[in-house]
Amino acid sequence: MYFIGMLQTHNRTRREERMTKLTVKSDLTVDAMGTWCPVPILRAADHLHRIAVGEVLELLATDEAVLGDLPAWCRATGQEFLGFEVELPVYRGYARRTR
């Protein structure tokens, strides 16, 4: 299992991969395993209203496109992207609701 996150450096975003355990407690898990882009993000968006501001949504996906899609969706909607835990074939993405 490893963590994948996004680092903001000098106005450029780069992906960071490192072997570590991400310690995030999720308040709601959305299972989108076995689906393809854009379904995982559509499911996350559909379930976001079920958690309160400040709570964390966990998105389970098997399509690696989620590695770019979830951070982009968070930026576009103003949510806080927290990172991924990867234990292939499953990608666990975390986002905190901010509004």
mmCIF file of N, CA, C and O in Angstrom:
data_model
loop_
_atom_site.group_PDB
_atom_site.id
_atom_site.type_symbol
_atom_site.label_atom_id
_atom_site.label_comp_id
_atom_site.label_asym_id
_atom_site.label_seq_id
_atom_site.Cartn_x
_atom_site.Cartn_y
_atom_site.Cartn_z
ATOM 1 N N MET A 1 0.842 -1.161 0.000
ATOM 2 C CA MET A 1 0.000 0.000 0.000
ATOM 3 C C MET A 1 0.891 1.230 0.000
ATOM 4 O O MET A 1 1.903 1.261 0.664
ATOM 5 N N TYR A 2 0.514 2.243 -0.781
ATOM 6 C CA TYR A 2 1.269 3.481 -0.727
ATOM 7 C C TYR A 2 0.357 4.664 -0.944
ATOM 8 O O TYR A 2 -0.753 4.547 -1.410
ATOM 9 N N PHE A 3 0.872 5.812 -0.568
ATOM 10 C CA PHE A 3 0.144 7.068 -0.621
ATOM 11 C C PHE A 3 0.504 7.815 -1.893
ATOM 12 O O PHE A 3 1.655 7.862 -2.272
ATOM 13 N N ILE A 4 -0.474 8.388 -2.526
ATOM 14 C CA ILE A 4 -0.237 9.274 -3.656
ATOM 15 C C ILE A 4 -0.923 10.584 -3.328
ATOM 16 O O ILE A 4 -2.100 10.619 -3.020
ATOM 17 N N GLY A 5 -0.179 11.646 -3.349
ATOM 18 C CA GLY A 5 -0.748 12.959 -3.072
ATOM 19 C C GLY A 5 -0.261 13.967 -4.084
ATOM 20 O O GLY A 5 0.586 13.678 -4.916
ATOM 21 N N MET A 6 -0.778 15.161 -4.004
ATOM 22 C CA MET A 6 -0.371 16.230 -4.904
ATOM 23 C C MET A 6 0.374 17.270 -4.084
ATOM 24 O O MET A 6 -0.075 17.656 -3.008
ATOM 25 N N LEU A 7 1.507 17.712 -4.581
ATOM 26 C CA LEU A 7 2.291 18.738 -3.923
ATOM 27 C C LEU A 7 2.242 20.011 -4.757
ATOM 28 O O LEU A 7 2.397 19.977 -5.969
ATOM 29 N N GLN A 8 2.044 21.129 -4.095
ATOM 30 C CA GLN A 8 2.052 22.415 -4.766
ATOM 31 C C GLN A 8 3.408 23.056 -4.489
ATOM 32 O O GLN A 8 3.752 23.325 -3.351
ATOM 33 N N THR A 9 4.211 23.248 -5.507
ATOM 34 C CA THR A 9 5.528 23.862 -5.340
ATOM 35 C C THR A 9 5.750 24.877 -6.454
ATOM 36 O O THR A 9 5.627 24.553 -7.626
ATOM 37 N N HIS A 10 6.081 26.078 -6.072
ATOM 38 C CA HIS A 10 6.383 27.142 -7.032
ATOM 39 C C HIS A 10 5.315 27.222 -8.124
ATOM 40 O O HIS A 10 5.616 27.271 -9.309
ATOM 41 N N ASN A 11 4.051 27.234 -7.699
ATOM 42 C CA ASN A 11 2.909 27.333 -8.605
ATOM 43 C C ASN A 11 2.808 26.187 -9.606
ATOM 44 O O ASN A 11 2.158 26.297 -10.620
ATOM 45 N N ARG A 12 3.473 25.088 -9.323
ATOM 46 C CA ARG A 12 3.380 23.904 -10.178
ATOM 47 C C ARG A 12 2.974 22.732 -9.302
ATOM 48 O O ARG A 12 3.472 22.574 -8.203
ATOM 49 N N THR A 13 2.087 21.926 -9.809
ATOM 50 C CA THR A 13 1.648 20.750 -9.073
ATOM 51 C C THR A 13 2.393 19.539 -9.603
ATOM 52 O O THR A 13 2.503 19.347 -10.797
ATOM 53 N N ARG A 14 2.903 18.742 -8.695
ATOM 54 C CA ARG A 14 3.520 17.488 -9.117
ATOM 55 C C ARG A 14 2.978 16.378 -8.239
ATOM 56 O O ARG A 14 2.583 16.600 -7.108
ATOM 57 N N ARG A 15 2.945 15.215 -8.794
ATOM 58 C CA ARG A 15 2.454 14.059 -8.053
ATOM 59 C C ARG A 15 3.585 13.484 -7.220
ATOM 60 O O ARG A 15 4.717 13.363 -7.683
ATOM 61 N N GLU A 16 3.267 13.161 -5.983
ATOM 62 C CA GLU A 16 4.251 12.558 -5.091
ATOM 63 C C GLU A 16 3.791 11.151 -4.767
ATOM 64 O O GLU A 16 2.632 10.935 -4.456
ATOM 65 N N GLU A 17 4.697 10.208 -4.863
ATOM 66 C CA GLU A 17 4.388 8.836 -4.491
ATOM 67 C C GLU A 17 5.400 8.405 -3.445
ATOM 68 O O GLU A 17 6.587 8.600 -3.610
ATOM 69 N N ARG A 18 4.899 7.850 -2.360
ATOM 70 C CA ARG A 18 5.808 7.359 -1.334
ATOM 71 C C ARG A 18 5.141 6.223 -0.577
ATOM 72 O O ARG A 18 3.927 6.140 -0.513
ATOM 73 N N MET A 19 5.972 5.379 -0.014
ATOM 74 C CA MET A 19 5.473 4.252 0.757
ATOM 75 C C MET A 19 5.172 4.732 2.170
ATOM 76 O O MET A 19 6.083 5.018 2.936
ATOM 77 N N THR A 20 3.924 4.867 2.487
ATOM 78 C CA THR A 20 3.515 5.286 3.817
ATOM 79 C C THR A 20 2.039 4.970 3.974
ATOM 80 O O THR A 20 1.335 4.751 3.012
ATOM 81 N N LYS A 21 1.586 4.950 5.179
ATOM 82 C CA LYS A 21 0.168 4.704 5.446
ATOM 83 C C LYS A 21 -0.523 6.037 5.653
ATOM 84 O O LYS A 21 -0.082 6.851 6.444
ATOM 85 N N LEU A 22 -1.554 6.272 4.907
ATOM 86 C CA LEU A 22 -2.353 7.480 5.038
ATOM 87 C C LEU A 22 -3.337 7.242 6.171
ATOM 88 O O LEU A 22 -4.065 6.258 6.159
ATOM 89 N N THR A 23 -3.341 8.097 7.157
ATOM 90 C CA THR A 23 -4.234 7.907 8.305
ATOM 91 C C THR A 23 -5.383 8.902 8.219
ATOM 92 O O THR A 23 -5.302 9.998 8.750
ATOM 93 N N VAL A 24 -6.405 8.507 7.500
ATOM 94 C CA VAL A 24 -7.591 9.332 7.326
ATOM 95 C C VAL A 24 -8.794 8.518 7.762
ATOM 96 O O VAL A 24 -8.971 7.382 7.330
ATOM 97 N N LYS A 25 -9.611 9.101 8.619
ATOM 98 C CA LYS A 25 -10.860 8.460 9.029
ATOM 99 C C LYS A 25 -11.955 8.994 8.120
ATOM 100 O O LYS A 25 -12.189 10.192 8.071
ATOM 101 N N SER A 26 -12.583 8.096 7.387
ATOM 102 C CA SER A 26 -13.646 8.549 6.490
ATOM 103 C C SER A 26 -14.997 8.491 7.190
ATOM 104 O O SER A 26 -15.242 7.653 8.049
ATOM 105 N N ASP A 27 -15.863 9.409 6.796
ATOM 106 C CA ASP A 27 -17.213 9.456 7.339
ATOM 107 C C ASP A 27 -18.216 8.785 6.414
ATOM 108 O O ASP A 27 -19.298 8.408 6.839
ATOM 109 N N LEU A 28 -17.852 8.639 5.142
ATOM 110 C CA LEU A 28 -18.708 7.974 4.163
ATOM 111 C C LEU A 28 -17.822 7.338 3.100
ATOM 112 O O LEU A 28 -16.908 7.983 2.595
ATOM 113 N N THR A 29 -18.087 6.079 2.781
ATOM 114 C CA THR A 29 -17.359 5.377 1.735
ATOM 115 C C THR A 29 -18.265 5.194 0.527
ATOM 116 O O THR A 29 -19.398 4.729 0.659
ATOM 117 N N VAL A 30 -17.769 5.594 -0.630
ATOM 118 C CA VAL A 30 -18.491 5.444 -1.889
ATOM 119 C C VAL A 30 -17.758 4.383 -2.710
ATOM 120 O O VAL A 30 -16.582 4.538 -3.034
ATOM 121 N N ASP A 31 -18.441 3.302 -3.029
ATOM 122 C CA ASP A 31 -17.853 2.188 -3.769
ATOM 123 C C ASP A 31 -18.139 2.352 -5.258
ATOM 124 O O ASP A 31 -19.274 2.223 -5.696
ATOM 125 N N ALA A 32 -17.084 2.654 -6.013
ATOM 126 C CA ALA A 32 -17.205 2.765 -7.468
ATOM 127 C C ALA A 32 -16.285 1.756 -8.147
ATOM 128 O O ALA A 32 -15.904 1.934 -9.302
ATOM 129 N N MET A 33 -15.940 0.690 -7.434
ATOM 130 C CA MET A 33 -15.060 -0.325 -8.004
ATOM 131 C C MET A 33 -15.749 -1.017 -9.174
ATOM 132 O O MET A 33 -16.952 -1.266 -9.128
ATOM 133 N N GLY A 34 -14.964 -1.300 -10.210
ATOM 134 C CA GLY A 34 -15.513 -1.964 -11.390
ATOM 135 C C GLY A 34 -16.146 -1.022 -12.385
ATOM 136 O O GLY A 34 -16.653 -1.467 -13.411
ATOM 137 N N THR A 35 -16.114 0.276 -12.110
ATOM 138 C CA THR A 35 -16.659 1.259 -13.057
ATOM 139 C C THR A 35 -15.509 2.040 -13.685
ATOM 140 O O THR A 35 -14.383 2.015 -13.198
ATOM 141 N N TRP A 36 -15.809 2.740 -14.760
ATOM 142 C CA TRP A 36 -14.801 3.503 -15.486
ATOM 143 C C TRP A 36 -15.160 4.971 -15.489
ATOM 144 O O TRP A 36 -16.305 5.346 -15.263
ATOM 145 N N CYS A 37 -14.187 5.789 -15.774
ATOM 146 C CA CYS A 37 -14.346 7.236 -15.867
ATOM 147 C C CYS A 37 -15.517 7.554 -16.792
ATOM 148 O O CYS A 37 -15.611 6.947 -17.861
ATOM 149 N N PRO A 38 -16.391 8.422 -16.389
ATOM 150 C CA PRO A 38 -16.399 9.331 -15.251
ATOM 151 C C PRO A 38 -17.228 8.860 -14.056
ATOM 152 O O PRO A 38 -17.489 9.630 -13.141
ATOM 153 N N VAL A 39 -17.643 7.599 -14.060
ATOM 154 C CA VAL A 39 -18.575 7.101 -13.037
ATOM 155 C C VAL A 39 -18.067 7.288 -11.605
ATOM 156 O O VAL A 39 -18.843 7.738 -10.753
ATOM 157 N N PRO A 40 -16.808 6.992 -11.265
ATOM 158 C CA PRO A 40 -16.387 7.193 -9.876
ATOM 159 C C PRO A 40 -16.599 8.629 -9.378
ATOM 160 O O PRO A 40 -17.088 8.845 -8.262
ATOM 161 N N ILE A 41 -16.277 9.619 -10.211
ATOM 162 C CA ILE A 41 -16.448 11.014 -9.806
ATOM 163 C C ILE A 41 -17.927 11.378 -9.740
ATOM 164 O O ILE A 41 -18.351 12.099 -8.828
ATOM 165 N N LEU A 42 -18.713 10.878 -10.650
ATOM 166 C CA LEU A 42 -20.158 11.133 -10.603
ATOM 167 C C LEU A 42 -20.764 10.569 -9.321
ATOM 168 O O LEU A 42 -21.615 11.203 -8.692
ATOM 169 N N ARG A 43 -20.318 9.389 -8.912
ATOM 170 C CA ARG A 43 -20.817 8.800 -7.659
ATOM 171 C C ARG A 43 -20.371 9.621 -6.456
ATOM 172 O O ARG A 43 -21.140 9.829 -5.520
ATOM 173 N N ALA A 44 -19.121 10.077 -6.464
ATOM 174 C CA ALA A 44 -18.634 10.915 -5.359
ATOM 175 C C ALA A 44 -19.467 12.191 -5.268
ATOM 176 O O ALA A 44 -19.905 12.582 -4.179
ATOM 177 N N ALA A 45 -19.696 12.827 -6.400
ATOM 178 C CA ALA A 45 -20.484 14.064 -6.426
ATOM 179 C C ALA A 45 -21.908 13.822 -5.940
ATOM 180 O O ALA A 45 -22.468 14.632 -5.199
ATOM 181 N N ASP A 46 -22.471 12.696 -6.331
ATOM 182 C CA ASP A 46 -23.841 12.356 -5.943
ATOM 183 C C ASP A 46 -23.969 12.101 -4.440
ATOM 184 O O ASP A 46 -25.013 12.356 -3.855
ATOM 185 N N HIS A 47 -22.911 11.607 -3.805
ATOM 186 C CA HIS A 47 -22.964 11.271 -2.383
ATOM 187 C C HIS A 47 -22.438 12.372 -1.466
ATOM 188 O O HIS A 47 -22.590 12.279 -0.252
ATOM 189 N N LEU A 48 -21.825 13.405 -2.025
ATOM 190 C CA LEU A 48 -21.204 14.447 -1.203
ATOM 191 C C LEU A 48 -22.194 15.096 -0.241
ATOM 192 O O LEU A 48 -21.842 15.398 0.900
ATOM 193 N N HIS A 49 -23.437 15.288 -0.670
ATOM 194 C CA HIS A 49 -24.436 15.944 0.189
ATOM 195 C C HIS A 49 -24.779 15.116 1.430
ATOM 196 O O HIS A 49 -25.383 15.637 2.361
ATOM 197 N N ARG A 50 -24.380 13.865 1.465
ATOM 198 C CA ARG A 50 -24.699 12.996 2.606
ATOM 199 C C ARG A 50 -23.779 13.212 3.806
ATOM 200 O O ARG A 50 -24.031 12.663 4.876
ATOM 201 N N ILE A 51 -22.690 13.960 3.603
ATOM 202 C CA ILE A 51 -21.790 14.236 4.721
ATOM 203 C C ILE A 51 -21.799 15.731 5.015
ATOM 204 O O ILE A 51 -22.116 16.547 4.145
ATOM 205 N N ALA A 52 -21.455 16.077 6.241
ATOM 206 C CA ALA A 52 -21.428 17.478 6.662
ATOM 207 C C ALA A 52 -20.112 18.131 6.250
ATOM 208 O O ALA A 52 -19.113 17.454 5.994
ATOM 209 N N VAL A 53 -20.119 19.455 6.209
ATOM 210 C CA VAL A 53 -18.889 20.200 5.962
ATOM 211 C C VAL A 53 -17.862 19.796 7.017
ATOM 212 O O VAL A 53 -18.182 19.696 8.201
ATOM 213 N N GLY A 54 -16.650 19.519 6.569
ATOM 214 C CA GLY A 54 -15.576 19.084 7.461
ATOM 215 C C GLY A 54 -15.410 17.585 7.532
ATOM 216 O O GLY A 54 -14.386 17.095 8.015
ATOM 217 N N GLU A 55 -16.396 16.844 7.065
ATOM 218 C CA GLU A 55 -16.290 15.384 7.077
ATOM 219 C C GLU A 55 -15.582 14.896 5.816
ATOM 220 O O GLU A 55 -15.426 15.626 4.842
ATOM 221 N N VAL A 56 -15.159 13.623 5.852
ATOM 222 C CA VAL A 56 -14.325 13.054 4.789
ATOM 223 C C VAL A 56 -15.075 11.970 4.025
ATOM 224 O O VAL A 56 -15.665 11.069 4.611
ATOM 225 N N LEU A 57 -15.001 12.079 2.699
ATOM 226 C CA LEU A 57 -15.553 11.079 1.788
ATOM 227 C C LEU A 57 -14.407 10.204 1.298
ATOM 228 O O LEU A 57 -13.352 10.710 0.927
ATOM 229 N N GLU A 58 -14.619 8.902 1.329
ATOM 230 C CA GLU A 58 -13.652 7.948 0.800
ATOM 231 C C GLU A 58 -14.243 7.369 -0.478
ATOM 232 O O GLU A 58 -15.372 6.887 -0.483
ATOM 233 N N LEU A 59 -13.483 7.419 -1.561
ATOM 234 C CA LEU A 59 -13.928 6.899 -2.852
ATOM 235 C C LEU A 59 -13.090 5.683 -3.210
ATOM 236 O O LEU A 59 -11.866 5.768 -3.312
ATOM 237 N N LEU A 60 -13.741 4.540 -3.389
ATOM 238 C CA LEU A 60 -13.066 3.305 -3.802
ATOM 239 C C LEU A 60 -13.245 3.143 -5.303
ATOM 240 O O LEU A 60 -14.370 3.185 -5.801
ATOM 241 N N ALA A 61 -12.138 2.968 -6.017
ATOM 242 C CA ALA A 61 -12.203 2.820 -7.465
ATOM 243 C C ALA A 61 -11.135 1.835 -7.928
ATOM 244 O O ALA A 61 -10.122 1.642 -7.258
ATOM 245 N N THR A 62 -11.375 1.236 -9.081
ATOM 246 C CA THR A 62 -10.386 0.356 -9.689
ATOM 247 C C THR A 62 -9.854 0.935 -10.997
ATOM 248 O O THR A 62 -8.922 0.384 -11.566
ATOM 249 N N ASP A 63 -10.414 2.037 -11.455
ATOM 250 C CA ASP A 63 -9.948 2.711 -12.666
ATOM 251 C C ASP A 63 -8.880 3.723 -12.273
ATOM 252 O O ASP A 63 -9.143 4.660 -11.518
ATOM 253 N N GLU A 64 -7.658 3.550 -12.796
ATOM 254 C CA GLU A 64 -6.563 4.425 -12.383
ATOM 255 C C GLU A 64 -6.756 5.878 -12.819
ATOM 256 O O GLU A 64 -6.072 6.769 -12.341
ATOM 257 N N ALA A 65 -7.718 6.141 -13.685
ATOM 258 C CA ALA A 65 -8.013 7.523 -14.078
ATOM 259 C C ALA A 65 -8.437 8.363 -12.880
ATOM 260 O O ALA A 65 -8.305 9.585 -12.893
ATOM 261 N N VAL A 66 -8.907 7.706 -11.825
ATOM 262 C CA VAL A 66 -9.323 8.425 -10.623
ATOM 263 C C VAL A 66 -8.151 9.192 -9.995
ATOM 264 O O VAL A 66 -8.356 10.179 -9.303
ATOM 265 N N LEU A 67 -6.916 8.770 -10.285
ATOM 266 C CA LEU A 67 -5.746 9.448 -9.728
ATOM 267 C C LEU A 67 -5.647 10.894 -10.197
ATOM 268 O O LEU A 67 -5.142 11.745 -9.469
ATOM 269 N N GLY A 68 -6.118 11.173 -11.373
ATOM 270 C CA GLY A 68 -6.164 12.553 -11.850
ATOM 271 C C GLY A 68 -7.526 13.183 -11.680
ATOM 272 O O GLY A 68 -7.649 14.383 -11.440
ATOM 273 N N ASP A 69 -8.568 12.354 -11.781
ATOM 274 C CA ASP A 69 -9.933 12.875 -11.744
ATOM 275 C C ASP A 69 -10.349 13.404 -10.379
ATOM 276 O O ASP A 69 -10.984 14.463 -10.289
ATOM 277 N N LEU A 70 -10.022 12.692 -9.311
ATOM 278 C CA LEU A 70 -10.462 13.133 -7.983
ATOM 279 C C LEU A 70 -9.811 14.456 -7.579
ATOM 280 O O LEU A 70 -10.518 15.366 -7.146
ATOM 281 N N PRO A 71 -8.490 14.618 -7.724
ATOM 282 C CA PRO A 71 -7.909 15.926 -7.392
ATOM 283 C C PRO A 71 -8.484 17.057 -8.254
ATOM 284 O O PRO A 71 -8.734 18.160 -7.753
ATOM 285 N N ALA A 72 -8.719 16.786 -9.540
ATOM 286 C CA ALA A 72 -9.289 17.811 -10.427
ATOM 287 C C ALA A 72 -10.709 18.172 -10.007
ATOM 288 O O ALA A 72 -11.083 19.352 -9.997
ATOM 289 N N TRP A 73 -11.493 17.175 -9.644
ATOM 290 C CA TRP A 73 -12.861 17.423 -9.188
ATOM 291 C C TRP A 73 -12.847 18.239 -7.899
ATOM 292 O O TRP A 73 -13.648 19.170 -7.737
ATOM 293 N N CYS A 74 -11.935 17.925 -6.993
ATOM 294 C CA CYS A 74 -11.828 18.692 -5.737
ATOM 295 C C CYS A 74 -11.495 20.153 -6.024
ATOM 296 O O CYS A 74 -12.096 21.057 -5.436
ATOM 297 N N ARG A 75 -10.551 20.403 -6.921
ATOM 298 C CA ARG A 75 -10.199 21.781 -7.275
ATOM 299 C C ARG A 75 -11.394 22.497 -7.900
ATOM 300 O O ARG A 75 -11.678 23.648 -7.582
ATOM 301 N N ALA A 76 -12.096 21.812 -8.794
ATOM 302 C CA ALA A 76 -13.218 22.426 -9.504
ATOM 303 C C ALA A 76 -14.400 22.729 -8.594
ATOM 304 O O ALA A 76 -15.139 23.683 -8.838
ATOM 305 N N THR A 77 -14.577 21.936 -7.551
ATOM 306 C CA THR A 77 -15.740 22.114 -6.671
ATOM 307 C C THR A 77 -15.394 22.745 -5.332
ATOM 308 O O THR A 77 -16.274 22.950 -4.502
ATOM 309 N N GLY A 78 -14.113 23.011 -5.099
ATOM 310 C CA GLY A 78 -13.707 23.652 -3.852
ATOM 311 C C GLY A 78 -13.587 22.712 -2.672
ATOM 312 O O GLY A 78 -13.539 23.156 -1.527
ATOM 313 N N GLN A 79 -13.525 21.413 -2.926
ATOM 314 C CA GLN A 79 -13.345 20.452 -1.831
ATOM 315 C C GLN A 79 -11.847 20.278 -1.579
ATOM 316 O O GLN A 79 -11.022 20.616 -2.429
ATOM 317 N N GLU A 80 -11.496 19.729 -0.429
ATOM 318 C CA GLU A 80 -10.087 19.528 -0.090
ATOM 319 C C GLU A 80 -9.661 18.108 -0.426
ATOM 320 O O GLU A 80 -10.159 17.149 0.160
ATOM 321 N N PHE A 81 -8.739 17.965 -1.355
ATOM 322 C CA PHE A 81 -8.207 16.660 -1.714
ATOM 323 C C PHE A 81 -7.185 16.245 -0.665
ATOM 324 O O PHE A 81 -6.257 16.993 -0.356
ATOM 325 N N LEU A 82 -7.340 15.048 -0.092
ATOM 326 C CA LEU A 82 -6.455 14.585 0.977
ATOM 327 C C LEU A 82 -5.426 13.565 0.519
ATOM 328 O O LEU A 82 -4.399 13.400 1.169
ATOM 329 N N GLY A 83 -5.691 12.866 -0.567
ATOM 330 C CA GLY A 83 -4.721 11.897 -1.072
ATOM 331 C C GLY A 83 -5.353 10.562 -1.391
ATOM 332 O O GLY A 83 -6.573 10.390 -1.316
ATOM 333 N N PHE A 84 -4.482 9.609 -1.735
ATOM 334 C CA PHE A 84 -4.898 8.256 -2.090
ATOM 335 C C PHE A 84 -4.120 7.240 -1.275
ATOM 336 O O PHE A 84 -2.969 7.462 -0.936
ATOM 337 N N GLU A 85 -4.748 6.128 -1.024
ATOM 338 C CA GLU A 85 -4.076 4.909 -0.593
ATOM 339 C C GLU A 85 -4.265 3.937 -1.745
ATOM 340 O O GLU A 85 -5.369 3.799 -2.256
ATOM 341 N N VAL A 86 -3.191 3.285 -2.149
ATOM 342 C CA VAL A 86 -3.264 2.365 -3.281
ATOM 343 C C VAL A 86 -2.833 0.988 -2.832
ATOM 344 O O VAL A 86 -1.745 0.813 -2.290
ATOM 345 N N GLU A 87 -3.720 0.044 -3.022
ATOM 346 C CA GLU A 87 -3.427 -1.362 -2.804
ATOM 347 C C GLU A 87 -4.066 -2.063 -3.992
ATOM 348 O O GLU A 87 -5.233 -2.443 -3.944
ATOM 349 N N LEU A 88 -3.297 -2.142 -5.080
ATOM 350 C CA LEU A 88 -3.847 -2.601 -6.352
ATOM 351 C C LEU A 88 -4.611 -3.906 -6.207
ATOM 352 O O LEU A 88 -4.189 -4.784 -5.474
ATOM 353 N N PRO A 89 -5.772 -3.949 -6.820
ATOM 354 C CA PRO A 89 -6.280 -3.073 -7.865
ATOM 355 C C PRO A 89 -7.136 -1.916 -7.342
ATOM 356 O O PRO A 89 -7.782 -1.236 -8.130
ATOM 357 N N VAL A 90 -7.133 -1.659 -6.044
ATOM 358 C CA VAL A 90 -8.037 -0.655 -5.473
ATOM 359 C C VAL A 90 -7.302 0.648 -5.166
ATOM 360 O O VAL A 90 -6.237 0.645 -4.553
ATOM 361 N N TYR A 91 -7.923 1.749 -5.598
ATOM 362 C CA TYR A 91 -7.463 3.096 -5.279
ATOM 363 C C TYR A 91 -8.465 3.674 -4.282
ATOM 364 O O TYR A 91 -9.656 3.721 -4.573
ATOM 365 N N ARG A 92 -7.987 4.101 -3.124
ATOM 366 C CA ARG A 92 -8.843 4.731 -2.119
ATOM 367 C C ARG A 92 -8.514 6.213 -2.091
ATOM 368 O O ARG A 92 -7.429 6.593 -1.665
ATOM 369 N N GLY A 93 -9.440 7.028 -2.560
ATOM 370 C CA GLY A 93 -9.234 8.473 -2.590
ATOM 371 C C GLY A 93 -10.010 9.138 -1.470
ATOM 372 O O GLY A 93 -11.106 8.694 -1.113
ATOM 373 N N TYR A 94 -9.437 10.214 -0.920
ATOM 374 C CA TYR A 94 -10.054 10.913 0.207
ATOM 375 C C TYR A 94 -10.210 12.383 -0.102
ATOM 376 O O TYR A 94 -9.287 13.031 -0.588
ATOM 377 N N ALA A 95 -11.402 12.897 0.205
ATOM 378 C CA ALA A 95 -11.697 14.318 0.006
ATOM 379 C C ALA A 95 -12.508 14.816 1.194
ATOM 380 O O ALA A 95 -13.428 14.136 1.648
ATOM 381 N N ARG A 96 -12.154 15.997 1.691
ATOM 382 C CA ARG A 96 -12.897 16.622 2.787
ATOM 383 C C ARG A 96 -13.870 17.642 2.202
ATOM 384 O O ARG A 96 -13.490 18.466 1.382
ATOM 385 N N ARG A 97 -15.124 17.561 2.652
ATOM 386 C CA ARG A 97 -16.132 18.521 2.191
ATOM 387 C C ARG A 97 -15.866 19.876 2.835
ATOM 388 O O ARG A 97 -15.725 19.967 4.051
ATOM 389 N N THR A 98 -15.803 20.906 2.021
ATOM 390 C CA THR A 98 -15.519 22.243 2.532
ATOM 391 C C THR A 98 -16.675 23.213 2.366
ATOM 392 O O THR A 98 -16.642 24.303 2.894
ATOM 393 N N ARG A 99 -17.689 22.820 1.620
ATOM 394 C CA ARG A 99 -18.853 23.689 1.447
ATOM 395 C C ARG A 99 -20.100 22.889 1.230
ATOM 396 O O ARG A 99 -20.125 21.790 0.881
#
